[in-house]
Amino acid sequence: MQQTDVRSQHLTASGNVDGLSRNRLKSISYRGNGTDGYVRLRNGGSSGAILCELDVGTSDSFTIYVLLPGEGILFSSGIYVDLSNVSATTVFYG
């Protein structure tokens, strides 16, 4: 198995992670703002296919951490994080 470095990026608004380069999502943490919302992880930009979606509930004003199994999710054209009613997120990728 090939070892890769894991990097992180913190976002407070929707945007690209590490440009649009090929990466694997390893884990993510996020904090809601007390209103229903979501975190959508798209392949290749704001209109790309949704490869992972996480719901944010009204009681999620604390930080939630999600560790993905195996090698994570491959984003062949880059990871775009689409946030709705989320205060902040940190994406771990490699």
mmCIF file of C-alpha atoms in Angstrom, residues 12-88:
data_model
loop_
_atom_site.group_PDB
_atom_site.id
_atom_site.type_symbol
_atom_site.label_atom_id
_atom_site.label_comp_id
_atom_site.label_asym_id
_atom_site.label_seq_id
_atom_site.Cartn_x
_atom_site.Cartn_y
_atom_site.Cartn_z
ATOM 1 C CA THR A 12 -15.821 29.073 6.651
ATOM 2 C CA ALA A 13 -17.566 29.375 3.263
ATOM 3 C CA SER A 14 -18.051 27.149 0.219
ATOM 4 C CA GLY A 15 -14.939 26.669 -1.907
ATOM 5 C CA ASN A 16 -12.255 24.477 -3.459
ATOM 6 C CA VAL A 17 -9.832 22.427 -1.400
ATOM 7 C CA ASP A 18 -6.244 22.575 -2.731
ATOM 8 C CA GLY A 19 -7.314 23.941 -6.116
ATOM 9 C CA LEU A 20 -8.815 21.315 -8.382
ATOM 10 C CA SER A 21 -6.187 18.606 -8.037
ATOM 11 C CA ARG A 22 -6.918 14.898 -7.665
ATOM 12 C CA ASN A 23 -7.279 13.980 -3.973
ATOM 13 C CA ARG A 24 -8.837 11.504 -1.570
ATOM 14 C CA LEU A 25 -11.073 12.771 1.183
ATOM 15 C CA LYS A 26 -9.908 11.092 4.405
ATOM 16 C CA SER A 27 -12.096 12.792 7.025
ATOM 17 C CA ILE A 28 -14.017 15.960 7.736
ATOM 18 C CA SER A 29 -15.126 17.922 10.758
ATOM 19 C CA TYR A 30 -17.864 20.545 10.711
ATOM 20 C CA ARG A 31 -19.925 22.715 13.019
ATOM 21 C CA GLY A 32 -23.491 23.782 12.333
ATOM 22 C CA ASN A 33 -24.981 27.093 13.359
ATOM 23 C CA GLY A 34 -28.241 25.842 14.908
ATOM 24 C CA THR A 35 -30.223 25.670 11.646
ATOM 25 C CA ASP A 36 -30.835 22.708 9.326
ATOM 26 C CA GLY A 37 -28.228 22.576 6.590
ATOM 27 C CA TYR A 38 -25.702 20.358 4.823
ATOM 28 C CA VAL A 39 -22.130 19.770 3.758
ATOM 29 C CA ARG A 40 -21.919 18.572 0.143
ATOM 30 C CA LEU A 41 -18.588 17.411 -1.226
ATOM 31 C CA ARG A 42 -18.505 17.753 -5.000
ATOM 32 C CA ASN A 43 -16.075 16.467 -7.613
ATOM 33 C CA GLY A 44 -14.441 19.247 -9.608
ATOM 34 C CA GLY A 45 -16.240 22.437 -8.640
ATOM 35 C CA SER A 46 -19.514 23.989 -7.553
ATOM 36 C CA SER A 47 -21.582 22.163 -10.195
ATOM 37 C CA GLY A 48 -19.735 18.826 -9.969
ATOM 38 C CA ALA A 49 -21.247 15.510 -8.939
ATOM 39 C CA ILE A 50 -21.989 15.146 -5.223
ATOM 40 C CA LEU A 51 -19.808 12.297 -3.923
ATOM 41 C CA CYS A 52 -20.650 12.754 -0.232
ATOM 42 C CA GLU A 53 -23.422 14.635 1.584
ATOM 43 C CA LEU A 54 -23.714 15.177 5.335
ATOM 44 C CA ASP A 55 -26.826 16.589 6.994
ATOM 45 C CA VAL A 56 -26.557 19.259 9.657
ATOM 46 C CA GLY A 57 -29.397 19.405 12.186
ATOM 47 C CA THR A 58 -30.718 22.211 14.338
ATOM 48 C CA SER A 59 -28.955 20.786 17.398
ATOM 49 C CA ASP A 60 -25.576 20.497 15.630
ATOM 50 C CA SER A 61 -23.965 23.620 17.089
ATOM 51 C CA PHE A 62 -21.041 21.475 18.237
ATOM 52 C CA THR A 63 -18.255 19.995 16.096
ATOM 53 C CA ILE A 64 -18.928 16.682 14.357
ATOM 54 C CA TYR A 65 -16.014 14.559 13.096
ATOM 55 C CA VAL A 66 -16.468 11.964 10.344
ATOM 56 C CA LEU A 67 -13.675 9.470 9.581
ATOM 57 C CA LEU A 68 -14.115 7.777 6.198
ATOM 58 C CA PRO A 69 -13.376 4.061 5.930
ATOM 59 C CA GLY A 70 -10.646 2.474 3.830
ATOM 60 C CA GLU A 71 -8.759 4.843 1.545
ATOM 61 C CA GLY A 72 -11.462 7.503 1.664
ATOM 62 C CA ILE A 73 -13.367 8.931 -1.312
ATOM 63 C CA LEU A 74 -11.499 9.710 -4.549
ATOM 64 C CA PHE A 75 -12.170 13.123 -6.084
ATOM 65 C CA SER A 76 -10.574 12.865 -9.532
ATOM 66 C CA SER A 77 -11.061 16.563 -10.373
ATOM 67 C CA GLY A 78 -10.641 18.118 -6.939
ATOM 68 C CA ILE A 79 -12.750 18.540 -3.825
ATOM 69 C CA TYR A 80 -15.308 21.346 -3.716
ATOM 70 C CA VAL A 81 -17.011 21.903 -0.361
ATOM 71 C CA ASP A 82 -20.579 23.268 -0.592
ATOM 72 C CA LEU A 83 -21.747 24.575 2.808
ATOM 73 C CA SER A 84 -25.253 25.505 3.933
ATOM 74 C CA ASN A 85 -25.800 26.735 7.508
ATOM 75 C CA VAL A 86 -22.362 25.513 8.567
ATOM 76 C CA SER A 87 -20.115 27.785 10.637
ATOM 77 C CA ALA A 88 -16.857 26.087 9.708
#
